[in-house]
Short mmCIF file of N, CA and C in Angstrom, two decimals:
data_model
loop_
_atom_site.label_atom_id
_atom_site.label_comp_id
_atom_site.label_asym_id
_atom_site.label_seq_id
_atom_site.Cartn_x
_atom_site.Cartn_y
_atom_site.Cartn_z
N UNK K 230 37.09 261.90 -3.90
CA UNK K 230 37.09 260.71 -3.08
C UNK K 230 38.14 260.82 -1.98
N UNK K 231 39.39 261.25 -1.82
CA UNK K 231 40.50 261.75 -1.23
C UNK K 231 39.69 262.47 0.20
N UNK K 232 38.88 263.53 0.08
CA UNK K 232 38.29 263.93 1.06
C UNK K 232 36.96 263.18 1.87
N UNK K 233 36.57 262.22 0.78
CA UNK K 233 35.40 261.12 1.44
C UNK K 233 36.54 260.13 2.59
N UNK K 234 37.96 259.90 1.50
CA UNK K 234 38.33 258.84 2.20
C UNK K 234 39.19 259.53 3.86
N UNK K 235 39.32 260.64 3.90
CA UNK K 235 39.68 261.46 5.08
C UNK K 235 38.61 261.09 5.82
N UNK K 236 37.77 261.61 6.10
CA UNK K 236 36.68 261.91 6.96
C UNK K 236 36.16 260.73 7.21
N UNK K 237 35.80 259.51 6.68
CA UNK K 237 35.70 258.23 6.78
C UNK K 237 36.69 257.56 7.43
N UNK K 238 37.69 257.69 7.37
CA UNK K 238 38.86 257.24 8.34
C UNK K 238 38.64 257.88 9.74
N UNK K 239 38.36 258.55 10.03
CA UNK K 239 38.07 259.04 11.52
C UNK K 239 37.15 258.34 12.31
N UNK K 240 36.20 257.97 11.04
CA UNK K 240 34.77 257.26 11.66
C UNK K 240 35.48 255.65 12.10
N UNK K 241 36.08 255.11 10.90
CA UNK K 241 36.32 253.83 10.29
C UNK K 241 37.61 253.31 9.71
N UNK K 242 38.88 253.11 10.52
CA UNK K 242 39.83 253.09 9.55
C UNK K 242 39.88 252.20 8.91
N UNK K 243 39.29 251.27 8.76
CA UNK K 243 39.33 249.73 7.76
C UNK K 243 38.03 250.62 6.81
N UNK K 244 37.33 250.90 7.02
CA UNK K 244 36.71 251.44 5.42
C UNK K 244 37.59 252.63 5.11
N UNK K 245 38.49 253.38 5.48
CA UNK K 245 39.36 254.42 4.80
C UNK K 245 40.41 253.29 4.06
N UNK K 246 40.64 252.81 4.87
CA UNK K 246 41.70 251.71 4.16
C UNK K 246 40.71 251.03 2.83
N UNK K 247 40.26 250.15 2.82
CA UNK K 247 39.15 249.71 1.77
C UNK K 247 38.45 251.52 0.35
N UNK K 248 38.90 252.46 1.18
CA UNK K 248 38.78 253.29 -0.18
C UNK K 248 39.60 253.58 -0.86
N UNK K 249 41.00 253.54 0.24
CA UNK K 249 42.23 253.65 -0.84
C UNK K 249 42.77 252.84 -1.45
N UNK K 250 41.81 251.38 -1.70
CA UNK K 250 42.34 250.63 -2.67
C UNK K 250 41.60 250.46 -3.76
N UNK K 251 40.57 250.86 -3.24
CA UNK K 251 39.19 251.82 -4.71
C UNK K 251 39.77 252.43 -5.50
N UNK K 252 40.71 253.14 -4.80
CA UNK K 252 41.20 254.93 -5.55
C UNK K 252 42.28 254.45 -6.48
N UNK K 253 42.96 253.19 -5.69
CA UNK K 253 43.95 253.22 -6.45
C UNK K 253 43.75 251.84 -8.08
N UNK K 254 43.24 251.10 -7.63
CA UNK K 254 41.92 250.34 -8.79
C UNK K 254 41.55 251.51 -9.97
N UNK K 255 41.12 252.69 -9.25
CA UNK K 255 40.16 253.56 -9.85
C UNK K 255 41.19 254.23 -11.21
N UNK K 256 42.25 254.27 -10.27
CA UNK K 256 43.53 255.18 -11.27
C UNK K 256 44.13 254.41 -12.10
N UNK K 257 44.08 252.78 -11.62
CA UNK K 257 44.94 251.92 -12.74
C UNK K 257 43.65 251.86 -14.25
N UNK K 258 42.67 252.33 -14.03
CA UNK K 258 41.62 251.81 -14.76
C UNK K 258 41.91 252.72 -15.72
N UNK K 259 41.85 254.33 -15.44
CA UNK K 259 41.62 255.40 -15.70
C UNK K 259 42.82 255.78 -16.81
N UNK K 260 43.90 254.83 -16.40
CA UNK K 260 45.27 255.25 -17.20
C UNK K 260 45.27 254.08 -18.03
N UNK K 261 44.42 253.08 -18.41
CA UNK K 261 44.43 251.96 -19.24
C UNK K 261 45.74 251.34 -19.28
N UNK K 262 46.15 250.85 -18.00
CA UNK K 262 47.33 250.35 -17.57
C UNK K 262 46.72 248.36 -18.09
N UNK K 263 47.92 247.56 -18.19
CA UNK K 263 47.49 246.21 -18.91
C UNK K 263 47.30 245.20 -18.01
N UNK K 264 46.74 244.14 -18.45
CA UNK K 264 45.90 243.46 -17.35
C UNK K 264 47.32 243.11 -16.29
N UNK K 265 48.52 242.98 -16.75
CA UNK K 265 49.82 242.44 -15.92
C UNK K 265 49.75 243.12 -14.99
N UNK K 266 49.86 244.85 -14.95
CA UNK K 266 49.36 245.71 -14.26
C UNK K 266 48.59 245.74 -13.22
N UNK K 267 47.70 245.53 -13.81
CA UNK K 267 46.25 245.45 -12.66
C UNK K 267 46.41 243.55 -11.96
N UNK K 268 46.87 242.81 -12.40
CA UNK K 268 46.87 241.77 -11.87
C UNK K 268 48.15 241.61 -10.65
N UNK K 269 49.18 242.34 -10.98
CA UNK K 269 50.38 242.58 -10.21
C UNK K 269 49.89 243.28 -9.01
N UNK K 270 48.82 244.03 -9.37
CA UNK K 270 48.91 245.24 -8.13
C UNK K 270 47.50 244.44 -7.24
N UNK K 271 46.56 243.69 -8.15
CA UNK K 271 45.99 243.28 -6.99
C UNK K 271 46.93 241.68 -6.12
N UNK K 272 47.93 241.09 -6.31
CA UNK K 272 48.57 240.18 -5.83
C UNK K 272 49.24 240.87 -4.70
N UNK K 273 50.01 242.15 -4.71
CA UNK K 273 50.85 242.88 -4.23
C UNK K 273 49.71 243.25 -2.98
N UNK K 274 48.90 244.21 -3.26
CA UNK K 274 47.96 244.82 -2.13
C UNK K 274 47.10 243.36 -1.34
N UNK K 275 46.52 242.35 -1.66
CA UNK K 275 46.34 241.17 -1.21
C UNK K 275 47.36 240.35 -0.36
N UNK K 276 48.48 240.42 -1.20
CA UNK K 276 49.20 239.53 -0.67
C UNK K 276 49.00 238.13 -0.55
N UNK K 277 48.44 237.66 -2.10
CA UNK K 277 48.40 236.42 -2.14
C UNK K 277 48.56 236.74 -3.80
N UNK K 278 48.53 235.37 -4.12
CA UNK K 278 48.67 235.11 -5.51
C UNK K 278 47.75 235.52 -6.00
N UNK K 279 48.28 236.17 -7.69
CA UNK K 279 46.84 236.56 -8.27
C UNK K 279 47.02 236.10 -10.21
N UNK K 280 45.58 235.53 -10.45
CA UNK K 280 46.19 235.49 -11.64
C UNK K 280 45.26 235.53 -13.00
N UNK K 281 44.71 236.19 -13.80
CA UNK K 281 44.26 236.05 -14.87
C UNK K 281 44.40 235.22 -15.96
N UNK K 282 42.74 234.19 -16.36
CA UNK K 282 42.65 233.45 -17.17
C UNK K 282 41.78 233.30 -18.31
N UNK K 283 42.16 233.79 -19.94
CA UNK K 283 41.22 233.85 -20.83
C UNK K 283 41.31 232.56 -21.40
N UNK K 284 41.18 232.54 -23.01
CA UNK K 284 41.16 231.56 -23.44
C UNK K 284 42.20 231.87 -24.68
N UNK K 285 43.30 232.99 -24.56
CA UNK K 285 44.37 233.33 -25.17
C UNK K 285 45.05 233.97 -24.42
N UNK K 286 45.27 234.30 -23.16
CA UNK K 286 46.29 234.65 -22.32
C UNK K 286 46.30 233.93 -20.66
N UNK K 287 47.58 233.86 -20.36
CA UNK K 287 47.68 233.59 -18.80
C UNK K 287 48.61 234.17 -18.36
N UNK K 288 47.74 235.16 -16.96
CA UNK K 288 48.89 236.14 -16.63
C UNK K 288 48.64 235.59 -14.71
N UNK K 289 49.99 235.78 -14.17
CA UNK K 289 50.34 234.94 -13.19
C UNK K 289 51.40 235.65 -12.20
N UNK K 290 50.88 236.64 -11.09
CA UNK K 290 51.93 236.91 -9.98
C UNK K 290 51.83 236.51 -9.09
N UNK K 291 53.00 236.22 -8.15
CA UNK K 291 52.93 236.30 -7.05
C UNK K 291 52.58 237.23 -6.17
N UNK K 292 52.35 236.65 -4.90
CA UNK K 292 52.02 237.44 -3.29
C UNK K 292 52.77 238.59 -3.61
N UNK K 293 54.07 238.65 -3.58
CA UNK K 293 55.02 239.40 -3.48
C UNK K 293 55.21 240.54 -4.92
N UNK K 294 54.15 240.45 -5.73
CA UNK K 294 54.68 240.94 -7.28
C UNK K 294 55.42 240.21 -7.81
N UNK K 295 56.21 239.20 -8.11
CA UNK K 295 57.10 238.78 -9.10
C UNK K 295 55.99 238.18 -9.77
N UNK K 296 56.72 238.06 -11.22
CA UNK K 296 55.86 237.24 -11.84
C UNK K 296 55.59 235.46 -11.77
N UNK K 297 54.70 235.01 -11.81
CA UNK K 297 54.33 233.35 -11.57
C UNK K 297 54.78 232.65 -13.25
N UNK K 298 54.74 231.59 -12.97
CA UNK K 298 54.85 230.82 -14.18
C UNK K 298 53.68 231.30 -15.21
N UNK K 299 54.37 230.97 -17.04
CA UNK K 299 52.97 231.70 -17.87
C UNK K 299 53.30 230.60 -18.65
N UNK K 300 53.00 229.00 -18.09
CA UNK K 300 52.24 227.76 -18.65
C UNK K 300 51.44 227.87 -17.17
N UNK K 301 50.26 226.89 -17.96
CA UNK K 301 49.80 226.04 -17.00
C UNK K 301 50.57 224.80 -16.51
N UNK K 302 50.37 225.09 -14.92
CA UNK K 302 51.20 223.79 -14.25
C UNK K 302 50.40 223.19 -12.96
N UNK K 303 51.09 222.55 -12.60
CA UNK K 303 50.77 222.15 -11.25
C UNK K 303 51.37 222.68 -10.07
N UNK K 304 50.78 222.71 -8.73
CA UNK K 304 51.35 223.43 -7.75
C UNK K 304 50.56 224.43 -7.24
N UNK K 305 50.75 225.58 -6.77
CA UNK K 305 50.14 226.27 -6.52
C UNK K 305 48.82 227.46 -6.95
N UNK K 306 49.03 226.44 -8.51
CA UNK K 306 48.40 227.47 -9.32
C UNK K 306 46.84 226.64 -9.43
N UNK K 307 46.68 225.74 -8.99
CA UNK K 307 45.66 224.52 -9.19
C UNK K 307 44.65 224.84 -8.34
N UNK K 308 43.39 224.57 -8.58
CA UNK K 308 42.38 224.83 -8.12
C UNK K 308 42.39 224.15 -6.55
N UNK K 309 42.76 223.02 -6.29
CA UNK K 309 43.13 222.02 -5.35
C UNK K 309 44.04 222.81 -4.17
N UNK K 310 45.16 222.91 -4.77
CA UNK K 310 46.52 223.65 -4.28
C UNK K 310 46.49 225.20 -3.54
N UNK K 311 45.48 225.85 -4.40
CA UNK K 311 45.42 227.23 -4.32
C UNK K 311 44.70 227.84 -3.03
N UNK K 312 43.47 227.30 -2.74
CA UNK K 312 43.01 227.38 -1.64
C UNK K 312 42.67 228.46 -1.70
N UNK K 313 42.47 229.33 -0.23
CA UNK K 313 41.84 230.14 0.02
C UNK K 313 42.60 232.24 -0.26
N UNK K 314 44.31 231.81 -0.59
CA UNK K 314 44.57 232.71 -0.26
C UNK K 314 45.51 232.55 -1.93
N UNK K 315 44.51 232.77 -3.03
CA UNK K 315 44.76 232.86 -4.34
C UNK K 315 43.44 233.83 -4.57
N UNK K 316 43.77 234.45 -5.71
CA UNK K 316 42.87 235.51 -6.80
C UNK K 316 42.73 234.87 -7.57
N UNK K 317 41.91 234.56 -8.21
CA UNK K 317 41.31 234.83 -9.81
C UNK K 317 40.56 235.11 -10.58
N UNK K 318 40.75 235.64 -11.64
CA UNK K 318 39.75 236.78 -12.12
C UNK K 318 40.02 236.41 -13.72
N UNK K 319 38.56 236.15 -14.07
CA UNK K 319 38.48 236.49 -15.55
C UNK K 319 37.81 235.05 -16.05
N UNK K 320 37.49 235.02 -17.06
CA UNK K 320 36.76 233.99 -17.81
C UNK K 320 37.52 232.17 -17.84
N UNK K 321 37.19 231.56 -16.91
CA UNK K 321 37.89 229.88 -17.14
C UNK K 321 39.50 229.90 -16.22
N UNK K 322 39.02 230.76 -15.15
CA UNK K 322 40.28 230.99 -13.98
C UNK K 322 39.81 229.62 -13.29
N UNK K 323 41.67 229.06 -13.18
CA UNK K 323 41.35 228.04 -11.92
C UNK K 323 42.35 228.26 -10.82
#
């Protein structure tokens, strides 16, 4: 993929860009890194809040990587509040 994402960048640099965040998705997957992990790194590369919601865990970063609050609260984490430039991912995310 390294050499797809070369040669595609010449054509396209926003789809070279858009593969190297495939690649790097691809590698957190590959190393069974934990959802904090993968939730940190998509907040970080976004640059908005990101946060995973089951129905036995809540995992919660910020834009910036730090970690977010791990209750549910009010504020930015609210469906209302959150708007357009929040993540969420996973089963009963608000």
């Amino acid at each position: 993929m390294h050499e797809l994402r070369g040669r595609l960048s010449l054509l396209d640099p926003t789809a070279g860009d858009a593969l190297k965040v495939i690649e790097y998705f691809d590698r957190l997957v590959a190393s069974q890194v934990s959802i904090e992990t993968l939730v940190r790194g998509a907040a970080t590369l976004a640059h908005v809040n990101a946060g995973y919601n089951s129905p036995t865990r809540l995992v919660r970063f910020l834009a910036g990587g730090l970690q977010g609050p791990e209750t549910d609260s009010t504020g930015p984490w609210t469906l209302a509040n959150a708007g357009y430039r929040a993540l969420r991912v996973g089963p009963g995310c608000r």
